[in-house]
Structures are given as structure tokens and as C-alpha cells.
mmCIF file of N, CA and C in Angstrom:
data_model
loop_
_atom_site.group_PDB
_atom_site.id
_atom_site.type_symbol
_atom_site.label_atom_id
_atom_site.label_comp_id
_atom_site.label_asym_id
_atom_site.label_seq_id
_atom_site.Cartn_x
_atom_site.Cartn_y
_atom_site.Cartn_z
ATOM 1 N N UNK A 1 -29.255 6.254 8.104
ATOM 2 C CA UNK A 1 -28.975 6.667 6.745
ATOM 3 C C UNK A 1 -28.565 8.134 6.735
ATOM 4 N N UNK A 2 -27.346 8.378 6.259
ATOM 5 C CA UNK A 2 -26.276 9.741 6.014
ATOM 6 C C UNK A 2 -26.086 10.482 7.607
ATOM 7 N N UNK A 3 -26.261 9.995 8.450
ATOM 8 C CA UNK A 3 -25.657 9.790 9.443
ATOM 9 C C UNK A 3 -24.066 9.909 9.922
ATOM 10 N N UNK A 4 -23.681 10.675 10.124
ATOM 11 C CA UNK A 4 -22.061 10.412 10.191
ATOM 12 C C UNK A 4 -21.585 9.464 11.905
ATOM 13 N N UNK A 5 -20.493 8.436 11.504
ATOM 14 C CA UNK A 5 -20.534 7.725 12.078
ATOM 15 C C UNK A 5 -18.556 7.149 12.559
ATOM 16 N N UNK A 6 -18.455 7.859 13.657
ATOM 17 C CA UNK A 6 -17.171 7.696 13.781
ATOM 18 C C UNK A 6 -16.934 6.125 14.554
ATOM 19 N N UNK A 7 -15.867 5.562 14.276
ATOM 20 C CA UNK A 7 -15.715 4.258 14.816
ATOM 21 C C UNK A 7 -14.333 4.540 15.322
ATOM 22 N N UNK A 8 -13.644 4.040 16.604
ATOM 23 C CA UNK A 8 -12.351 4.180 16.651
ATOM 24 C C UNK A 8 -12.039 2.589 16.725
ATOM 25 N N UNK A 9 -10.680 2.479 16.811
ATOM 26 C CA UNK A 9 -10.669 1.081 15.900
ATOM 27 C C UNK A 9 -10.549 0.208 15.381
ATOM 28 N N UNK A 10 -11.466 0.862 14.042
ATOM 29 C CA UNK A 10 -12.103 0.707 13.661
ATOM 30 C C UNK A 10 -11.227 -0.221 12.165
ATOM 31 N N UNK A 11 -10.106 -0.531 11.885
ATOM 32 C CA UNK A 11 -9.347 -0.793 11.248
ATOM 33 C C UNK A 11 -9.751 -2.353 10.934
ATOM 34 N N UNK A 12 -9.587 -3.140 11.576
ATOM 35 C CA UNK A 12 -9.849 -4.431 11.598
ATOM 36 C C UNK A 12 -10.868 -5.079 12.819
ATOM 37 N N UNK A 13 -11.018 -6.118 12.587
ATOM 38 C CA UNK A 13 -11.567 -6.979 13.553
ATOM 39 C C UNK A 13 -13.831 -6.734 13.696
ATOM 40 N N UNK A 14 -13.656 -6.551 15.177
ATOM 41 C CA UNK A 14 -15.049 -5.740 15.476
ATOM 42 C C UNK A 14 -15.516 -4.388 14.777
ATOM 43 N N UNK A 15 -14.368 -3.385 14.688
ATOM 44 C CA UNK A 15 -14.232 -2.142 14.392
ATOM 45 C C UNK A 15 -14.476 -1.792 13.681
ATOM 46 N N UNK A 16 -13.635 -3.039 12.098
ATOM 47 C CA UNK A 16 -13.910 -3.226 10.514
ATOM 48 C C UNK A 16 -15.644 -3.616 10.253
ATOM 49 N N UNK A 17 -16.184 -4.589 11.651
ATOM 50 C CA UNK A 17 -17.032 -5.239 11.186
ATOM 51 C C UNK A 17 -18.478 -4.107 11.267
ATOM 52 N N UNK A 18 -18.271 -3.511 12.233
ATOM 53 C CA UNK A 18 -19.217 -2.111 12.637
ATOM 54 C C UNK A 18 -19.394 -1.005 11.315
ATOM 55 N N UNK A 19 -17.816 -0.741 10.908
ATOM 56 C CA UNK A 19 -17.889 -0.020 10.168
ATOM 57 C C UNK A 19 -18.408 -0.145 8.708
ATOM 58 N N UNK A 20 -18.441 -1.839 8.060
ATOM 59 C CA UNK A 20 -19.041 -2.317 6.827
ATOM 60 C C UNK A 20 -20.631 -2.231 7.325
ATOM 61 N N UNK A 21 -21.150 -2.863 8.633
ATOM 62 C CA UNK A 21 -22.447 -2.327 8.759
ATOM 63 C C UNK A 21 -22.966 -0.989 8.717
ATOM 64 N N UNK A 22 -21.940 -0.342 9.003
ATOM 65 C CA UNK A 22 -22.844 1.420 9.812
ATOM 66 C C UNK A 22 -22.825 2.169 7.614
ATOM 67 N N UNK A 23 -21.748 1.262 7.205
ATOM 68 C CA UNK A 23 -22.015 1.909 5.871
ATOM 69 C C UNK A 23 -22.773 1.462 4.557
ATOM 70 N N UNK A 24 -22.951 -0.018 4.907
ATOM 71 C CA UNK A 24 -24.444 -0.791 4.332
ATOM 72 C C UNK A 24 -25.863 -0.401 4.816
ATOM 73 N N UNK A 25 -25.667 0.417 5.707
ATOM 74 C CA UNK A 25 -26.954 1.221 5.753
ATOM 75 C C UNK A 25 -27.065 2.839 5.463
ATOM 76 N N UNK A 26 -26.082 3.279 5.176
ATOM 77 C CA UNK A 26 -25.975 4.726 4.694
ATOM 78 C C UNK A 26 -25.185 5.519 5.702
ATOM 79 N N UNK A 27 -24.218 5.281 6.623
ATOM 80 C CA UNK A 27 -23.797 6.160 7.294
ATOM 81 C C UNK A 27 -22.563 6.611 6.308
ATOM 82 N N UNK A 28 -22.059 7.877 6.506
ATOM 83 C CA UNK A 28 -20.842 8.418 6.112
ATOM 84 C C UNK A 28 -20.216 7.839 7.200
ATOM 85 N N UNK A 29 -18.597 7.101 6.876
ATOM 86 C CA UNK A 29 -18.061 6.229 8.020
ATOM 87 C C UNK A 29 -16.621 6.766 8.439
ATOM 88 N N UNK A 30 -16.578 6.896 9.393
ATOM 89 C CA UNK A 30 -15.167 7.479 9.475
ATOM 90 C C UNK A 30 -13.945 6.468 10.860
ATOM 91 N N UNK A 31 -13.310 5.972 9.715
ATOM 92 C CA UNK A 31 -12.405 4.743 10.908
ATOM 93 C C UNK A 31 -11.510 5.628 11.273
ATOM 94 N N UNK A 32 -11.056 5.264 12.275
ATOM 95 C CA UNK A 32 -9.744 5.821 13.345
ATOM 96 C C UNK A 32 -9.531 4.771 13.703
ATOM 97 N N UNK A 33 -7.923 4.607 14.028
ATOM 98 C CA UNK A 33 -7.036 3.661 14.408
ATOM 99 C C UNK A 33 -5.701 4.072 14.136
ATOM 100 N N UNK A 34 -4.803 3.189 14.750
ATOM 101 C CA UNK A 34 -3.455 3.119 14.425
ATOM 102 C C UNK A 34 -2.686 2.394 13.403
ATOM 103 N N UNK A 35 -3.800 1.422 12.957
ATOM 104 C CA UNK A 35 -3.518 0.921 12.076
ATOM 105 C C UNK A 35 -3.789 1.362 10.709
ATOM 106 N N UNK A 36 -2.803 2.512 10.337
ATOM 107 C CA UNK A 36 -3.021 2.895 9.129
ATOM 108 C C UNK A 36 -3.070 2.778 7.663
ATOM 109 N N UNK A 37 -2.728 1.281 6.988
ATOM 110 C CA UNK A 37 -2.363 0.992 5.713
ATOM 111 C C UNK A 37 -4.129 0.105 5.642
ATOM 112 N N UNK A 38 -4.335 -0.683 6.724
ATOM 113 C CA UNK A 38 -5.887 -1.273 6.999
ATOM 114 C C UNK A 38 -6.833 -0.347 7.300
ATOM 115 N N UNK A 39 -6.270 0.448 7.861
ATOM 116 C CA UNK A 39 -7.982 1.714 7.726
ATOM 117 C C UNK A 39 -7.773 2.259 6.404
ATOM 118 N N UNK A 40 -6.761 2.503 5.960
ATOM 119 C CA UNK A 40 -6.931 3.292 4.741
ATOM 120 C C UNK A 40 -7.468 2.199 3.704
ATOM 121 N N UNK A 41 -7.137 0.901 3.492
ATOM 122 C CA UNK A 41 -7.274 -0.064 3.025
ATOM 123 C C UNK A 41 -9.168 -0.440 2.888
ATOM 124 N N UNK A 42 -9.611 -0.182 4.003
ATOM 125 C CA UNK A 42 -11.108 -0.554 4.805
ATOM 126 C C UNK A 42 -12.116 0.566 4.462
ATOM 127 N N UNK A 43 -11.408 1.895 4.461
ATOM 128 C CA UNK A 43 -11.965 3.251 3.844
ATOM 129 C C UNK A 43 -12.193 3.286 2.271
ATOM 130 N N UNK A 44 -11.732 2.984 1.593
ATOM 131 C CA UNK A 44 -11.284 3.003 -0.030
ATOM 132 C C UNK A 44 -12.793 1.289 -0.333
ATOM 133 N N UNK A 45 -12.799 0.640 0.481
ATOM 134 C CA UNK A 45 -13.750 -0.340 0.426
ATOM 135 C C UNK A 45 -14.933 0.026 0.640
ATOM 136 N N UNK A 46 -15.148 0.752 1.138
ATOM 137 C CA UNK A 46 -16.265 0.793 2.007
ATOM 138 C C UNK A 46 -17.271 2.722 1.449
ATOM 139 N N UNK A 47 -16.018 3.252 0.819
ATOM 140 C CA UNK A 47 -16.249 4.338 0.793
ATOM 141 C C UNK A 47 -16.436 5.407 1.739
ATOM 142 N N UNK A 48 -15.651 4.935 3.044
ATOM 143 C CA UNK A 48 -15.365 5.813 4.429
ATOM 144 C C UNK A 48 -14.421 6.766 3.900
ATOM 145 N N UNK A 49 -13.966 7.470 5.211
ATOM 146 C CA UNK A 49 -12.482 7.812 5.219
ATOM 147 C C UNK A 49 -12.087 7.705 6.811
ATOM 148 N N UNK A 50 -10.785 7.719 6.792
ATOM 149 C CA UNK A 50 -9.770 7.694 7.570
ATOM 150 C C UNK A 50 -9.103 8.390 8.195
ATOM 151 N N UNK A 51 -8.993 8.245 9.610
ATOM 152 C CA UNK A 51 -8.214 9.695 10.703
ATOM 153 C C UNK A 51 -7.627 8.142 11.228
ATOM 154 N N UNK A 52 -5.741 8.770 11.487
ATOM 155 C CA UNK A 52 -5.160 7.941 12.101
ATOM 156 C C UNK A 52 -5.986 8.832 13.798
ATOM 157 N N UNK A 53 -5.746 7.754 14.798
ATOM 158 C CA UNK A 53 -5.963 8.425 16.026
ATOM 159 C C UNK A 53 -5.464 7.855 17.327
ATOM 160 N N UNK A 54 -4.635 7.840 17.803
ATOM 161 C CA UNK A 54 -4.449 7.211 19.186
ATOM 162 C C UNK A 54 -5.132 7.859 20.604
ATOM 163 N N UNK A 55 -5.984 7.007 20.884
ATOM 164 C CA UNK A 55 -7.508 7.596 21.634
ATOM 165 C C UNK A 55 -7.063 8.105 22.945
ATOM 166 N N UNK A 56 -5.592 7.741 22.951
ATOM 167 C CA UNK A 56 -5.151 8.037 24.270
ATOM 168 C C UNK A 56 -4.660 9.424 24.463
ATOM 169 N N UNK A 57 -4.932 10.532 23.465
ATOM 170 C CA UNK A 57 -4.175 11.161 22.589
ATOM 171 C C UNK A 57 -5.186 12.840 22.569
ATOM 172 N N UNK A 58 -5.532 13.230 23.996
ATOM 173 C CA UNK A 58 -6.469 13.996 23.728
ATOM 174 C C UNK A 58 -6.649 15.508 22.634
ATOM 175 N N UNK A 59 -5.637 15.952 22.276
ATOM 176 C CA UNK A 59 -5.651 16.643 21.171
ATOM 177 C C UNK A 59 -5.503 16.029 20.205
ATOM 178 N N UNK A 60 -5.262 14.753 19.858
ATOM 179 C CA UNK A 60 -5.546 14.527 18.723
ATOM 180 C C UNK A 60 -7.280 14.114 18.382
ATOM 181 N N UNK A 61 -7.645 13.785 19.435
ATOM 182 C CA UNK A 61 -9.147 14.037 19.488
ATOM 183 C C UNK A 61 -9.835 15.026 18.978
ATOM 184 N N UNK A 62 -9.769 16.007 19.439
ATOM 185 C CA UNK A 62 -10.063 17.391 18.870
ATOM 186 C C UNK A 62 -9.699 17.481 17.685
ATOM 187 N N UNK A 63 -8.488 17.111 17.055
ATOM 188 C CA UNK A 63 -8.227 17.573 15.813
ATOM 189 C C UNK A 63 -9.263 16.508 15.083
ATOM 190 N N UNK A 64 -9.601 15.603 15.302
ATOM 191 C CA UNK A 64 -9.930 14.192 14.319
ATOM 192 C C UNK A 64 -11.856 14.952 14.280
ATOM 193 N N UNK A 65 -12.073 15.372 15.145
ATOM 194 C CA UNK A 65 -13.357 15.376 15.454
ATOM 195 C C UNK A 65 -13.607 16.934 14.977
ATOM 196 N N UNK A 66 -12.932 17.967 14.756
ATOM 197 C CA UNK A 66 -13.230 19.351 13.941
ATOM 198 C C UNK A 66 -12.367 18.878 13.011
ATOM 199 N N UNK A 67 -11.949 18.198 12.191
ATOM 200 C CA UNK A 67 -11.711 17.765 10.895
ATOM 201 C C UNK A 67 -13.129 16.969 10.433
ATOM 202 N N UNK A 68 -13.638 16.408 10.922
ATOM 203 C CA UNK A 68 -14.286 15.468 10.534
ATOM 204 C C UNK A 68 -15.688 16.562 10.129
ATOM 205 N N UNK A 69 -15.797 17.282 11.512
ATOM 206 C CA UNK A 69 -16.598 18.060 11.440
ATOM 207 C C UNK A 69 -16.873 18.941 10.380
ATOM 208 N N UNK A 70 -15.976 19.268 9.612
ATOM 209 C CA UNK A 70 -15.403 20.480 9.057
ATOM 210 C C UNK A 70 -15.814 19.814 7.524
ATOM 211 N N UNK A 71 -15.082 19.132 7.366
ATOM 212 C CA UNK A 71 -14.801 17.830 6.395
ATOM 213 C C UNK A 71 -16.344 16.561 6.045
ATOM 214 N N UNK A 72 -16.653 16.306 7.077
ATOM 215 C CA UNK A 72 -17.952 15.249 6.484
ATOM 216 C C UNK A 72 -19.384 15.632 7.471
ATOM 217 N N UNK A 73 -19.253 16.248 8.248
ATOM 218 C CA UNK A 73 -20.412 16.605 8.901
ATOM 219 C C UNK A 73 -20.634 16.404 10.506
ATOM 220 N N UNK A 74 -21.378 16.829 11.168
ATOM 221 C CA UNK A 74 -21.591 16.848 12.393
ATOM 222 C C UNK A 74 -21.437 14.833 12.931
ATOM 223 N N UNK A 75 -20.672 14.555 14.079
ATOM 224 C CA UNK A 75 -20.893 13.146 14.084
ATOM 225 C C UNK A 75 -21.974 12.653 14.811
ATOM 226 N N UNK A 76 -22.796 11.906 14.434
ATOM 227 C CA UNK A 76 -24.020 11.497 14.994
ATOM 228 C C UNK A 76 -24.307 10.405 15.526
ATOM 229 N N UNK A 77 -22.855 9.239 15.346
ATOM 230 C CA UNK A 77 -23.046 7.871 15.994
ATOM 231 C C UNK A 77 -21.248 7.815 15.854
ATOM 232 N N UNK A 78 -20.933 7.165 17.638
ATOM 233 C CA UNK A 78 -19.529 7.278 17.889
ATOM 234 C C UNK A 78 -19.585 5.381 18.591
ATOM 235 N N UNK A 79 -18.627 5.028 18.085
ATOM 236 C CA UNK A 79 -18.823 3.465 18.304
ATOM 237 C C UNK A 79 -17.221 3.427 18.672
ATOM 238 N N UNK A 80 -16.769 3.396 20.170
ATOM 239 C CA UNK A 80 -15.708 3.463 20.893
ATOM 240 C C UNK A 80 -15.103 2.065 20.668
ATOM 241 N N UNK A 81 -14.757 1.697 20.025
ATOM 242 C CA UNK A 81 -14.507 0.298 19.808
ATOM 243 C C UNK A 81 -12.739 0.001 20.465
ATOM 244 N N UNK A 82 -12.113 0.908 19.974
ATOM 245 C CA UNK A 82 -10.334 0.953 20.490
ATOM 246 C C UNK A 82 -10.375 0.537 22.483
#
């Protein structure tokens, strides 16, 4: 509970399914994926938000993760799902 909780992803499938749990229990949820119209779609549901991210992508890492930081709080549960 208020937990921040990054999923990569996290858009559909397993990723989606992690992320409706990690936020039925109180985490602040934050999907990453490439699939951007369904994370944004999954965020707006769920009351997450959304970093596009291609994990393969090591500065964009950094950026997703001191945004997030910056933006929703220290991350405290990372669920590598991509």
C-alpha cells in the first residue's frame, strides 16, 4: 500500500494483469511498454501512469526512472515483465 510500483510491459497481457493487482492493493502504478495507446488506455483505468520504454534502451531507463522519481516517488517494487 502507496508503494510505487514500476511494471515494464506492462501494457497488456501478464503486465496489465500485475499492474490491476499491484493497484487493487494501493500501489502508485507505473506501466512501461511500447505499446502506447494500451498503456495509456490501462493507466487512465487503473489510475497509474505511463512511460513509453523500450527496455533495451538504456538511457531511456534513466530517464523513465528519474521521471518517475521526480514525478511519483522513489520505486519500491519493479516487476520486469517485458
Amino acid at each position: 500500500d502507496g508503494k510505487v510500483a514500476l511494471i515494464t510491459g506492462g501494457s497488456r497481457g501478464m503486465g496489465a494483469a500485475h499492474a490491476r493487482l499491484m493497484a487493487s492493493e494501493g500501489a502508485k502504478v507505473v506501466i512501461t511498454d511500447v505499446l502506447d495507446d494500451e498503456g495509456h488506455a490501462l493507466a487512465d483505468e487503473i489510475g497509474g501512469t505511463y512511460h513509453h520504454l523500450d527496455v533495451t534502451d538504456e538511457n531511456a531507463w534513466a530517464s523513465v526512472v528519474a521521471d518517475v522519481h521526480a514525478n511519483v516517488g522513489a520505486i519500491g517494487v519493479l516487476i520486469n515483465n517485458a
